JSON list of C-alpha atoms in Angstrom, two decimals:
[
{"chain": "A", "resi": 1, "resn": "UNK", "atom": "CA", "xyz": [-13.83, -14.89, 3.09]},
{"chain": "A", "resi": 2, "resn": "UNK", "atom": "CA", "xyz": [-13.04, -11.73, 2.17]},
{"chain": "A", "resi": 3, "resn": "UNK", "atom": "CA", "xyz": [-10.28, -10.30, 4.59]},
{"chain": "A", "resi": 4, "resn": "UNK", "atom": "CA", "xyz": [-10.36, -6.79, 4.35]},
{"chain": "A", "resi": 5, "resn": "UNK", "atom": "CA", "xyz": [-13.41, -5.57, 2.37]},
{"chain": "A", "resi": 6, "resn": "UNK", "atom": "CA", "xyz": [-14.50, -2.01, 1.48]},
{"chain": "A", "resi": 7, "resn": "UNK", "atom": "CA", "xyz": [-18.10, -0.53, 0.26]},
{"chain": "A", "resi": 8, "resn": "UNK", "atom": "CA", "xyz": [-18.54, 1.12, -2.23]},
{"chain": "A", "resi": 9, "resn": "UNK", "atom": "CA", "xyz": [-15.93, -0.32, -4.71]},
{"chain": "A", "resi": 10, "resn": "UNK", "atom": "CA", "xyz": [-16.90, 3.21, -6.75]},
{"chain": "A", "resi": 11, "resn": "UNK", "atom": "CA", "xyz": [-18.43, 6.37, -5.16]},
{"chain": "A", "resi": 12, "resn": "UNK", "atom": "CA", "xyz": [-19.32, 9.02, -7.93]},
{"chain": "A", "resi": 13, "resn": "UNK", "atom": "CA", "xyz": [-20.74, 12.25, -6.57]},
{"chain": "A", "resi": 14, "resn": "UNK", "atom": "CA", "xyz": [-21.05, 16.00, -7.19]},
{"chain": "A", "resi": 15, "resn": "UNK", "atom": "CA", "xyz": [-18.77, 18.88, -5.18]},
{"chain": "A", "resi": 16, "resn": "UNK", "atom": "CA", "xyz": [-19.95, 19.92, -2.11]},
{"chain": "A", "resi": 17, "resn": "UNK", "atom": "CA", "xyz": [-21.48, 16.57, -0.96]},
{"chain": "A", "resi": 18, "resn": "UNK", "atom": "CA", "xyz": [-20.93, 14.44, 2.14]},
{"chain": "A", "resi": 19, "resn": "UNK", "atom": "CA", "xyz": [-19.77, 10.66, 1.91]},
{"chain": "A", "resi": 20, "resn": "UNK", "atom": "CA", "xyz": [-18.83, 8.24, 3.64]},
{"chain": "A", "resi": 21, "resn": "UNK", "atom": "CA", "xyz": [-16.70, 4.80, 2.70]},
{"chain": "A", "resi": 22, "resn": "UNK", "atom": "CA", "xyz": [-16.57, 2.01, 5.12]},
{"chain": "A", "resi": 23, "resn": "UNK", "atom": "CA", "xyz": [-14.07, -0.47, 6.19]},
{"chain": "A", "resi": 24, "resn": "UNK", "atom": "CA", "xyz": [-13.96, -4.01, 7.76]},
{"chain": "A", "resi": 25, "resn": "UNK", "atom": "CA", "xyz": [-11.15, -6.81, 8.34]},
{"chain": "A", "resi": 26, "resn": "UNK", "atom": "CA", "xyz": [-11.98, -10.04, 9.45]},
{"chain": "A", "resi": 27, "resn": "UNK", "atom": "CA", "xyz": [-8.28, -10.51, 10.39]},
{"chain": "A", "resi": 28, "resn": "UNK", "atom": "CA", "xyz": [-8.28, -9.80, 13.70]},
{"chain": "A", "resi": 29, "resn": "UNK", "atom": "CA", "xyz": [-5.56, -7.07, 13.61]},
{"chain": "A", "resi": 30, "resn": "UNK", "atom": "CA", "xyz": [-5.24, -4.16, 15.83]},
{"chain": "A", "resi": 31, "resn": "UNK", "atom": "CA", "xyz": [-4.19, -1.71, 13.36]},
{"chain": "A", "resi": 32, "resn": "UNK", "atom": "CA", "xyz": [-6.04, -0.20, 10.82]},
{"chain": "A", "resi": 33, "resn": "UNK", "atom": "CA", "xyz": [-5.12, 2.67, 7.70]},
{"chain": "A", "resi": 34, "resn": "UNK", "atom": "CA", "xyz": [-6.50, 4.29, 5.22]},
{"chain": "A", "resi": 35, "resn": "UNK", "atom": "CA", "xyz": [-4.34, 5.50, 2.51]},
{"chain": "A", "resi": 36, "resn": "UNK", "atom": "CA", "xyz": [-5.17, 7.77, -0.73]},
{"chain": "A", "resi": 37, "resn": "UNK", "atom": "CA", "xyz": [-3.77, 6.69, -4.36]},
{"chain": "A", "resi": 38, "resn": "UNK", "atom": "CA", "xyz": [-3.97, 9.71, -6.44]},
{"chain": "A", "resi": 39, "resn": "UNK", "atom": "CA", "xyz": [-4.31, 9.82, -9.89]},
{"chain": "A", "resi": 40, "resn": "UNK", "atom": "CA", "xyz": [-0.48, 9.50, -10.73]},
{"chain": "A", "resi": 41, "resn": "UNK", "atom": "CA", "xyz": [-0.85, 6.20, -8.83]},
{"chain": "A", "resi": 42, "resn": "UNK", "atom": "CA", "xyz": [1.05, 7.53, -5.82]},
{"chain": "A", "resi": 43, "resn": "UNK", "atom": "CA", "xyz": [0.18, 5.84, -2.27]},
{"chain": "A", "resi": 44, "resn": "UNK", "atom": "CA", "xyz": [0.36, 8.05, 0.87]},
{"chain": "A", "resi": 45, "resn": "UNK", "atom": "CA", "xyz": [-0.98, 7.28, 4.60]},
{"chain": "A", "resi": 46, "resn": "UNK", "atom": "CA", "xyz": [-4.07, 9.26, 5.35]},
{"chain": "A", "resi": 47, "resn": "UNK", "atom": "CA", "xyz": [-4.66, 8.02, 9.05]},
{"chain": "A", "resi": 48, "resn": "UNK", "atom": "CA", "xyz": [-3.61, 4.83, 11.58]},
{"chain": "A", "resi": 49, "resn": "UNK", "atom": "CA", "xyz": [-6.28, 3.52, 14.46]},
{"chain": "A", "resi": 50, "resn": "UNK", "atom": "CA", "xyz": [-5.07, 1.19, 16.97]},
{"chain": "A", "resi": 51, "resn": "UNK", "atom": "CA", "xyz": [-7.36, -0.65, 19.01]},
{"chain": "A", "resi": 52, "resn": "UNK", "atom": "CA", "xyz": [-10.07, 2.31, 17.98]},
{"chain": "A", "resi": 53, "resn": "UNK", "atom": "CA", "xyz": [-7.21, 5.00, 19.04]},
{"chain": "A", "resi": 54, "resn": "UNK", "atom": "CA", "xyz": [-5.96, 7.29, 16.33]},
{"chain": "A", "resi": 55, "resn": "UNK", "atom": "CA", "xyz": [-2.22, 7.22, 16.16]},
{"chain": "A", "resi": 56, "resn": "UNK", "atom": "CA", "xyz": [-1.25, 8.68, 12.77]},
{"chain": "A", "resi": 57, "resn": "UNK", "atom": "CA", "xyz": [-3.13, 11.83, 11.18]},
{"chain": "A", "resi": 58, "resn": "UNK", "atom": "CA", "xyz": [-0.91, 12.97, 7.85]},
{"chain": "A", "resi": 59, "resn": "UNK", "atom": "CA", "xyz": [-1.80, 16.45, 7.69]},
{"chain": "A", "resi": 60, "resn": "UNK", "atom": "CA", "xyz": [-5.01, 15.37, 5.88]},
{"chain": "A", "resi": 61, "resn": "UNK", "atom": "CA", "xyz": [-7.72, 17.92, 6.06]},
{"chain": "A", "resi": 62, "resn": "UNK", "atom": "CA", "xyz": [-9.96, 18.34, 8.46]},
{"chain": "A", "resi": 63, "resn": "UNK", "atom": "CA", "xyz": [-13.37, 17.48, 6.14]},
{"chain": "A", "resi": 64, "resn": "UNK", "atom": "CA", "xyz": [-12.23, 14.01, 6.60]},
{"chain": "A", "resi": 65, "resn": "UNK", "atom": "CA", "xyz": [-13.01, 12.39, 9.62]},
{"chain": "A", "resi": 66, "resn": "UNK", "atom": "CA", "xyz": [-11.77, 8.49, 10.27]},
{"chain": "A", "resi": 67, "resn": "UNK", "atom": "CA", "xyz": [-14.44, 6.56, 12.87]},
{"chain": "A", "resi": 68, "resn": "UNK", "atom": "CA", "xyz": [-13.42, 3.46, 14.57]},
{"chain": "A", "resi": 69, "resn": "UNK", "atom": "CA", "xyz": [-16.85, 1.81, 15.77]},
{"chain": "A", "resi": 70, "resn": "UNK", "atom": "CA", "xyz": [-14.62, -1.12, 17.22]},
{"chain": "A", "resi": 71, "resn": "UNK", "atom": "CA", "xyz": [-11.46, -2.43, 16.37]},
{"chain": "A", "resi": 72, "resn": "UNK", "atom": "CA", "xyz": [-12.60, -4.17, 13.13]},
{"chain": "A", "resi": 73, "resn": "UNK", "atom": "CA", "xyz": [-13.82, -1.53, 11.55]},
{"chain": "A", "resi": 74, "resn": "UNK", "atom": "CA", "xyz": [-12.33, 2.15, 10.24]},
{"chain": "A", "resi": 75, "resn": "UNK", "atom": "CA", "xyz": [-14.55, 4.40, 8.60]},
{"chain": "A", "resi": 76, "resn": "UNK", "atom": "CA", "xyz": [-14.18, 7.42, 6.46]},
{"chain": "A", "resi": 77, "resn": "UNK", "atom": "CA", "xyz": [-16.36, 10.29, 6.27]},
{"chain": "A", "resi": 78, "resn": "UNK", "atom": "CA", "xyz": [-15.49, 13.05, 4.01]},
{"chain": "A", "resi": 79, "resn": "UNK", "atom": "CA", "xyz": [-17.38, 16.25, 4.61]},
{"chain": "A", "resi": 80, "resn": "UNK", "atom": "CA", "xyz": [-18.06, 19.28, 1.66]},
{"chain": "A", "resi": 81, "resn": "UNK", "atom": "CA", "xyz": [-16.04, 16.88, -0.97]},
{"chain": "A", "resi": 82, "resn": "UNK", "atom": "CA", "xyz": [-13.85, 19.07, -3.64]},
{"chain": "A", "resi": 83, "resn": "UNK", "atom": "CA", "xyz": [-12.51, 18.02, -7.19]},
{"chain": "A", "resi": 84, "resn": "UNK", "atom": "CA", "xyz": [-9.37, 17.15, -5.59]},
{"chain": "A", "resi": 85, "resn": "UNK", "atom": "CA", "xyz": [-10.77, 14.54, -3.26]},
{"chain": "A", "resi": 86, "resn": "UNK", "atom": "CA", "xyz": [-11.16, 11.86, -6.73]},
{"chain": "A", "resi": 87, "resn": "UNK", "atom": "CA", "xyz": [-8.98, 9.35, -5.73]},
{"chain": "A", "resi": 88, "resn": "UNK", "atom": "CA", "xyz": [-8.80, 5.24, -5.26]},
{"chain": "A", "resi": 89, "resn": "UNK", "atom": "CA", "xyz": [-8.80, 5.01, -1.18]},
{"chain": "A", "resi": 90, "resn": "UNK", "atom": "CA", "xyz": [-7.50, 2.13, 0.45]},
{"chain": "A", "resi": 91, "resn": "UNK", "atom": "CA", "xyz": [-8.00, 0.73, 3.93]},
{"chain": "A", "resi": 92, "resn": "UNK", "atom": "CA", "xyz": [-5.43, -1.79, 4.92]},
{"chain": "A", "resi": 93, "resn": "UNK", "atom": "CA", "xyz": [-4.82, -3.85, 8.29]},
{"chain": "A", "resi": 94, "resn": "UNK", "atom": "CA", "xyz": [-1.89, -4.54, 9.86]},
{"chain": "A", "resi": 95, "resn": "UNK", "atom": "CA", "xyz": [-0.41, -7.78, 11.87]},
{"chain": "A", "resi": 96, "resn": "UNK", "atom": "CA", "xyz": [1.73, -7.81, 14.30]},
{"chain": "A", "resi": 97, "resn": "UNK", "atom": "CA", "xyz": [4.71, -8.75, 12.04]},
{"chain": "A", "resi": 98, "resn": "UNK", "atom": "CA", "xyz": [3.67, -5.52, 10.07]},
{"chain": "A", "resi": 99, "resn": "UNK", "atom": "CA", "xyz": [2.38, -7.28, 7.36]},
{"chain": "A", "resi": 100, "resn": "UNK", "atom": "CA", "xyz": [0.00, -4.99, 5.45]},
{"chain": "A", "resi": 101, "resn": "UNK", "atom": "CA", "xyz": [-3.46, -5.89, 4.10]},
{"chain": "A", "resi": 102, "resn": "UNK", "atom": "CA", "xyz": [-5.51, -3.90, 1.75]},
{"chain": "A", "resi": 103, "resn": "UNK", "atom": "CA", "xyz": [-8.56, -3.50, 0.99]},
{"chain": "A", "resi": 104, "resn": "UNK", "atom": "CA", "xyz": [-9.69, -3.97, -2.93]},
{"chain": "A", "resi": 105, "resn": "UNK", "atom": "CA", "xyz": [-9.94, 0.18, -3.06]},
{"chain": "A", "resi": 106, "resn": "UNK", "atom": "CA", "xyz": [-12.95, 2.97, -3.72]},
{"chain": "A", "resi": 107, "resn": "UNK", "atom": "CA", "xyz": [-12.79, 4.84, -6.46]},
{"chain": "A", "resi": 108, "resn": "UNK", "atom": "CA", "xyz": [-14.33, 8.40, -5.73]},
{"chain": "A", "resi": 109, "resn": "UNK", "atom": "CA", "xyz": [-15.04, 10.71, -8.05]},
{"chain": "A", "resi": 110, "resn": "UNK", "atom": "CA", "xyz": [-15.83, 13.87, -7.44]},
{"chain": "A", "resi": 111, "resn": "UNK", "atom": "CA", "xyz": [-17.90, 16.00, -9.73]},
{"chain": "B", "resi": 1, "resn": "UNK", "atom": "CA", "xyz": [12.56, 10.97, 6.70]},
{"chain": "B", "resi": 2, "resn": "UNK", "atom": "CA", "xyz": [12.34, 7.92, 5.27]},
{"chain": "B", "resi": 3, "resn": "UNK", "atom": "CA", "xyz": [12.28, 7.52, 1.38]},
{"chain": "B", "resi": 4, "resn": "UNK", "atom": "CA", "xyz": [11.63, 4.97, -1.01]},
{"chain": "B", "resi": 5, "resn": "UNK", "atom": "CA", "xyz": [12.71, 5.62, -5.03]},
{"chain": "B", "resi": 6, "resn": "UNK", "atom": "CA", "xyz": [12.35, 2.80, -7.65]},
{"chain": "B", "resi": 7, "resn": "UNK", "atom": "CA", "xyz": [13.87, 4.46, -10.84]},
{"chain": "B", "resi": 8, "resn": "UNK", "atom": "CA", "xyz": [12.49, 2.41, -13.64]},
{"chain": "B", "resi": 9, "resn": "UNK", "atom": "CA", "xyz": [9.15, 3.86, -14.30]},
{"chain": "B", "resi": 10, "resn": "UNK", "atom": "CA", "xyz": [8.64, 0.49, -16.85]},
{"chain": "B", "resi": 11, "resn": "UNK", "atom": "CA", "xyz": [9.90, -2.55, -17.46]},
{"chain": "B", "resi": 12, "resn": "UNK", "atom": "CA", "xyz": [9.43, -4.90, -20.01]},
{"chain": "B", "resi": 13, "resn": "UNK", "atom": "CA", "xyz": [9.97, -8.50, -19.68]},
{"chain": "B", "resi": 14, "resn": "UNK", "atom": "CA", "xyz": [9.55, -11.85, -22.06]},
{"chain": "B", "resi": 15, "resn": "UNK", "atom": "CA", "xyz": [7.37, -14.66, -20.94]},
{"chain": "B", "resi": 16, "resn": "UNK", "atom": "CA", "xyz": [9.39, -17.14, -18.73]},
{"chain": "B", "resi": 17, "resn": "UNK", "atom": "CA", "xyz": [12.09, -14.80, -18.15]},
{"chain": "B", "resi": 18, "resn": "UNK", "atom": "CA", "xyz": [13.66, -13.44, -14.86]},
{"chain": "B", "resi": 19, "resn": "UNK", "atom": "CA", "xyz": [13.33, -9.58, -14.35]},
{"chain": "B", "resi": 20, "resn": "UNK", "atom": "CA", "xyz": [14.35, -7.37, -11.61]},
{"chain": "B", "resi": 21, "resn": "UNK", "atom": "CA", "xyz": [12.39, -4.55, -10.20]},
{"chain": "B", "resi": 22, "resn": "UNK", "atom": "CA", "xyz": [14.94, -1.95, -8.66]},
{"chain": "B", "resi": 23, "resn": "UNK", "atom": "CA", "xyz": [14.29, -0.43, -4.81]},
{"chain": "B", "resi": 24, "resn": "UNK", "atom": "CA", "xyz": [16.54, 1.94, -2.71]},
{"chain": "B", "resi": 25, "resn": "UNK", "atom": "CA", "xyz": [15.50, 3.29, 0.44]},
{"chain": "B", "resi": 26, "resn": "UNK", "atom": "CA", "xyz": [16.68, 5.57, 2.66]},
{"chain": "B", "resi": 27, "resn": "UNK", "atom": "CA", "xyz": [16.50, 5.82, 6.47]},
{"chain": "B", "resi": 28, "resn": "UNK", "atom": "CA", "xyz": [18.30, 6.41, 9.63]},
{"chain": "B", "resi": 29, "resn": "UNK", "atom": "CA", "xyz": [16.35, 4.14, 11.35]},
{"chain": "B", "resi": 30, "resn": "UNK", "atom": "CA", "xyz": [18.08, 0.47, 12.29]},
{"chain": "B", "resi": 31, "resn": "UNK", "atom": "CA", "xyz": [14.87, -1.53, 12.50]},
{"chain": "B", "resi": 32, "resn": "UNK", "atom": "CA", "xyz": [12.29, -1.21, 9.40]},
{"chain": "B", "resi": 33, "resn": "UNK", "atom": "CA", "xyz": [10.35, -3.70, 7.23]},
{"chain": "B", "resi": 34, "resn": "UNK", "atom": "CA", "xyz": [10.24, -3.92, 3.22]},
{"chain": "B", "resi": 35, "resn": "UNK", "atom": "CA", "xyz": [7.46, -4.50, 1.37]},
{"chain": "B", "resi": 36, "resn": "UNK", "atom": "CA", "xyz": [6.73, -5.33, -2.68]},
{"chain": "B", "resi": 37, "resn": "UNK", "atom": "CA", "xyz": [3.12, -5.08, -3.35]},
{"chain": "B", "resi": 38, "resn": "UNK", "atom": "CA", "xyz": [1.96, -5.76, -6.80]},
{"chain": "B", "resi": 39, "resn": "UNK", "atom": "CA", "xyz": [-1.35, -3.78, -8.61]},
{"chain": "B", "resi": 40, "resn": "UNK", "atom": "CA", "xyz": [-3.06, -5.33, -11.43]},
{"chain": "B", "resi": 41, "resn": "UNK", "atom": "CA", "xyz": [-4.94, -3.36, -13.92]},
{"chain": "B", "resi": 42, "resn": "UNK", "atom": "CA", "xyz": [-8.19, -4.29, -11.84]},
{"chain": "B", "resi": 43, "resn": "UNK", "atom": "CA", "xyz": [-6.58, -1.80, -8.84]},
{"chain": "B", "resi": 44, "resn": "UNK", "atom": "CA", "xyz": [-6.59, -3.83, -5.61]},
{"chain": "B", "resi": 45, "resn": "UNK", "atom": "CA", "xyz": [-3.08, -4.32, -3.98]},
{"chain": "B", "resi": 46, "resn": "UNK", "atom": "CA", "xyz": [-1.81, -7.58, -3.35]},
{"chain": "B", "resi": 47, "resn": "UNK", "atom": "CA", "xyz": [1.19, -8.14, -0.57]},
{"chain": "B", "resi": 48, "resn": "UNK", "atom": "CA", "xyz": [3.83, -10.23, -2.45]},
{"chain": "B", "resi": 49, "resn": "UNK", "atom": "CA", "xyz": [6.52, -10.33, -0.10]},
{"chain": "B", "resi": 50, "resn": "UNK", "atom": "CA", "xyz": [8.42, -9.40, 3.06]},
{"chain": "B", "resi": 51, "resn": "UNK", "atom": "CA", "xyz": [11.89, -8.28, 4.43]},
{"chain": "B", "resi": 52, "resn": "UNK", "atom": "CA", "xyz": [12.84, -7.10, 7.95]},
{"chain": "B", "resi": 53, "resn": "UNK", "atom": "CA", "xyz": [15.60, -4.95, 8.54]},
{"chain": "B", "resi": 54, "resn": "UNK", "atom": "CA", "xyz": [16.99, -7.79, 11.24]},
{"chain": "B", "resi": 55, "resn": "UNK", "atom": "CA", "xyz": [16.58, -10.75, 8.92]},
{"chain": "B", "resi": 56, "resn": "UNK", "atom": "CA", "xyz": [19.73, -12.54, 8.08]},
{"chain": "B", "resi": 57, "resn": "UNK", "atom": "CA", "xyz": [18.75, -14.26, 4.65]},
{"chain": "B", "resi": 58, "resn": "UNK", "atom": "CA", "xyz": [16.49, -12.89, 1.46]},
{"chain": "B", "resi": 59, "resn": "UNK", "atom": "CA", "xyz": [12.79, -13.23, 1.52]},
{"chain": "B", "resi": 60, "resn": "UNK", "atom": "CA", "xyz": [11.00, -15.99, -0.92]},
{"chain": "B", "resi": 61, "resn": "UNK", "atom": "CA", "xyz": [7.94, -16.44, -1.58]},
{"chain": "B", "resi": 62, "resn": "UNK", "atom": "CA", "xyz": [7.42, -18.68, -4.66]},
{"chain": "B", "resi": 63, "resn": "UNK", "atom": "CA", "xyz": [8.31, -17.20, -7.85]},
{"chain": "B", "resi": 64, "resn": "UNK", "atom": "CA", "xyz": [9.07, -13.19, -6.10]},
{"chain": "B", "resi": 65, "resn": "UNK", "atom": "CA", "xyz": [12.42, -13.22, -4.14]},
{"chain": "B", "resi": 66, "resn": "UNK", "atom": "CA", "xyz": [13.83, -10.00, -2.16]},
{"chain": "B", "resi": 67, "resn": "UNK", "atom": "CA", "xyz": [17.26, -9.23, -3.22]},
{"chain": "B", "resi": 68, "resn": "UNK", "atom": "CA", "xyz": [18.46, -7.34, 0.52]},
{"chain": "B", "resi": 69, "resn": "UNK", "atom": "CA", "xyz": [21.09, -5.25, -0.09]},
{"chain": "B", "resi": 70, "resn": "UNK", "atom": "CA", "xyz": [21.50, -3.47, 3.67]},
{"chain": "B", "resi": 71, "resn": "UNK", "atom": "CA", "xyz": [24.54, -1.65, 3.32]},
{"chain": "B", "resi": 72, "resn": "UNK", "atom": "CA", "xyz": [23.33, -0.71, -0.22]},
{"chain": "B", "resi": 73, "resn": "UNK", "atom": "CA", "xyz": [19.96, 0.32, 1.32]},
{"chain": "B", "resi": 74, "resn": "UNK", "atom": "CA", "xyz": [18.45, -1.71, -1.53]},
{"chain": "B", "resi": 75, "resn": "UNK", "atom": "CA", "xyz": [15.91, -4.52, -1.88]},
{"chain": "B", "resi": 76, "resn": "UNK", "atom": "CA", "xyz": [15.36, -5.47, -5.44]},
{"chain": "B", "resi": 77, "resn": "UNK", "atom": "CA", "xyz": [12.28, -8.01, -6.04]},
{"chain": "B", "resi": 78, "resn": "UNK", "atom": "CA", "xyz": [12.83, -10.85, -8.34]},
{"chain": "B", "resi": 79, "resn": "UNK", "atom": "CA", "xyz": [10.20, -12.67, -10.12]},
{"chain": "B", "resi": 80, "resn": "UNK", "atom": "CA", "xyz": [11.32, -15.86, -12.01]},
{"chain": "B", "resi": 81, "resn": "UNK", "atom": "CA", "xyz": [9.63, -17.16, -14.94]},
{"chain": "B", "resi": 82, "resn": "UNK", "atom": "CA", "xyz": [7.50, -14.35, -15.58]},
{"chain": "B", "resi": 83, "resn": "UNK", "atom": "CA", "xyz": [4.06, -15.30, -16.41]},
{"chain": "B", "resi": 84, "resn": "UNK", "atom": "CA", "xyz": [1.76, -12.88, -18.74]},
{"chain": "B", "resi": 85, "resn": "UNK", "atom": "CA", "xyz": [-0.78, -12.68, -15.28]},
{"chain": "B", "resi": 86, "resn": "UNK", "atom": "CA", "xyz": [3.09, -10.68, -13.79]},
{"chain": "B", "resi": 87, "resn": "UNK", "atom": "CA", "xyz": [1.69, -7.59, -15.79]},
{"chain": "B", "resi": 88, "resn": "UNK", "atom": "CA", "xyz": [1.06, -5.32, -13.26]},
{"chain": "B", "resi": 89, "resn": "UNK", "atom": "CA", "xyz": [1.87, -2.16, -11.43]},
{"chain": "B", "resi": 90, "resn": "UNK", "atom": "CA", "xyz": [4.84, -3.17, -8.50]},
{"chain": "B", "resi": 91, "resn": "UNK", "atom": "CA", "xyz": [4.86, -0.62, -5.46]},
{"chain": "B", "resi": 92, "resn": "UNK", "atom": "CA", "xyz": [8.27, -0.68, -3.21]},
{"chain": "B", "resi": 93, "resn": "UNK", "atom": "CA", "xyz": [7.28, 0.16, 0.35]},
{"chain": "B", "resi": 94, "resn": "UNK", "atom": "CA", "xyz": [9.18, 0.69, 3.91]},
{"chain": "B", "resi": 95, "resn": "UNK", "atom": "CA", "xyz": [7.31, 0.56, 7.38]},
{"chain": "B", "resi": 96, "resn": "UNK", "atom": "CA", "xyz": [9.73, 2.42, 10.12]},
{"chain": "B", "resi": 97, "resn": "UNK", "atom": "CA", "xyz": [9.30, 1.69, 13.62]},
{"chain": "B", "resi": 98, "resn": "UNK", "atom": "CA", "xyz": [8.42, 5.17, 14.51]},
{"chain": "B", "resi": 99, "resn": "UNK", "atom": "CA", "xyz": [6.70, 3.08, 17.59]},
{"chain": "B", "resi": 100, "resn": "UNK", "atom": "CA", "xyz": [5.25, 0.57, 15.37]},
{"chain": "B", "resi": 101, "resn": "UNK", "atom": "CA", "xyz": [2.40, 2.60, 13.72]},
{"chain": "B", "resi": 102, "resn": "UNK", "atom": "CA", "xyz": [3.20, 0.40, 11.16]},
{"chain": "B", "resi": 103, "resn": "UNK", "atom": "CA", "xyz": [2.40, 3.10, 8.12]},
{"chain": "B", "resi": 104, "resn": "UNK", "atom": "CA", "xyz": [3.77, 2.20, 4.77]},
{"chain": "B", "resi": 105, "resn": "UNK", "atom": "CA", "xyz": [5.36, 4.85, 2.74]},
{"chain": "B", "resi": 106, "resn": "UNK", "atom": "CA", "xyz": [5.79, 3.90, -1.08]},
{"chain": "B", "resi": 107, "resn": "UNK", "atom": "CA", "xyz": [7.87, 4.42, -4.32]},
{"chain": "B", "resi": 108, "resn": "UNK", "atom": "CA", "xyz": [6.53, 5.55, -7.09]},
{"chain": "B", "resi": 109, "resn": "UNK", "atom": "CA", "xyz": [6.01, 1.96, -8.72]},
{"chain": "B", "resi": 110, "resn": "UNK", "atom": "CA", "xyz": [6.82, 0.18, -11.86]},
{"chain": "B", "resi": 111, "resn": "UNK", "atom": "CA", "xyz": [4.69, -0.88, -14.58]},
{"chain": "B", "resi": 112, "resn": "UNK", "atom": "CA", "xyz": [5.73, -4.57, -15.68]},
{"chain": "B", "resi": 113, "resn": "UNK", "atom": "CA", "xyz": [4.59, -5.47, -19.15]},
{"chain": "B", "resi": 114, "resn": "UNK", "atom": "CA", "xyz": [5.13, -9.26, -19.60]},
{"chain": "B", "resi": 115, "resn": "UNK", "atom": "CA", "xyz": [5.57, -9.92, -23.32]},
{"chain": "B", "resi": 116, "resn": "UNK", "atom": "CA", "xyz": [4.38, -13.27, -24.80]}
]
């Protein structure tokens, strides 16, 4: 009963490549992220979707690209992948208290 | 723009203790949530508790307690009797309104080392 679940739990690939990670909450929330933990374990917001709308884009580059198929599910696709994409990425969910779920994280690394 | 900054980059703490994890925020926003997530060596991130801006009395949940400070722009987590399974990573995090898009923005975190 997994609530917010994430595949693949590790991604290991070479530069240049094209990737995608996908996202899915059983929760029934509206609101869905995807945030980046870098290798000095800092968090920061990537994108928000509401309802399948983007509402938050933070200054991320344009090789990624967020898809919201329907409102359960949020996407990432990361075009031309560099060094500096290897990273643990998180999707999370949100209620309408603003409590935060997360997913259990993808670890990419980029070769 | 909203900031979070926990200072103690580790902590140690003895089995069955009480420890504090330190959180100051900063914002000019009146209405915003506060969040303590904890990160086991394993790497998913678990919500431990919950504080709104609004809320009159500290958050509990269990053993993890919120210590509010509003006019201090502080909110301090508390585990009691620590428990070796308390080692972890502890991320402080703040969701402004900014029209409820609900984005978290975190500290740094503390490492917690629980010592038998």
């Amino acid at each position: 009963d997994t609530a917010v679940s994430q595949t693949p739990k590790y991604l290991v690939t070479q530069m240049g490549n094209d990737k995608s990670i996908k996202c899915e909450q059983n929760l029934g929330h509206d609101t869905m992220y995807w945030y980046k933990q870098d290798s000095k374990k800092f968090l920061k917001i990537m994108f928000s979707y509401n309802n399948k709308e983007l509402i938050i884009n933070e200054t991320v580059p344009n090789r990624f690209s967020p898809k919201s198929p329907d409102k359960a599910h949020l996407n990432l696709h990361i075009n031309s992948l560099e060094l500096g994409d290897s990273a643990v990425y998180f999707c999370a969910s949100s209620d309408n208290r603003g409590g935060k779920y997360f997913g259990p994280g993808t670890r990419l690394l980029v070769l | 723009a909203q900031k979070i900054t926990q200072t103690q980059p580790g902590m140690f703490v003895q089995e069955k203790e009480a420890v504090t994890l330190d959180c100051t925020y900063d914002t000019s926003d009146p209405s915003y949530g506060l969040f303590w997530y904890k990160q086991p060596s394993s790497g998913e991130m678990i919500f431990l508790i919950y504080q709104g801006s609004y809320d009159q009395q500290n958050a509990t949940e269990g053993r993890y307690s919120l210590n509010f400070q509003k006019a201090r722009k502080s909110a301090n987590l508390v585990i009691s009797a620590s428990q070796l399974g308390d080692s972890a990573m502890y991320f402080c995090a703040m969701s402004p309104p900014s029209g409820n898009t609900g984005k978290l923005i975190f500290g740094q975190g503390t490492t917690l080392q629980v010592k038998p």
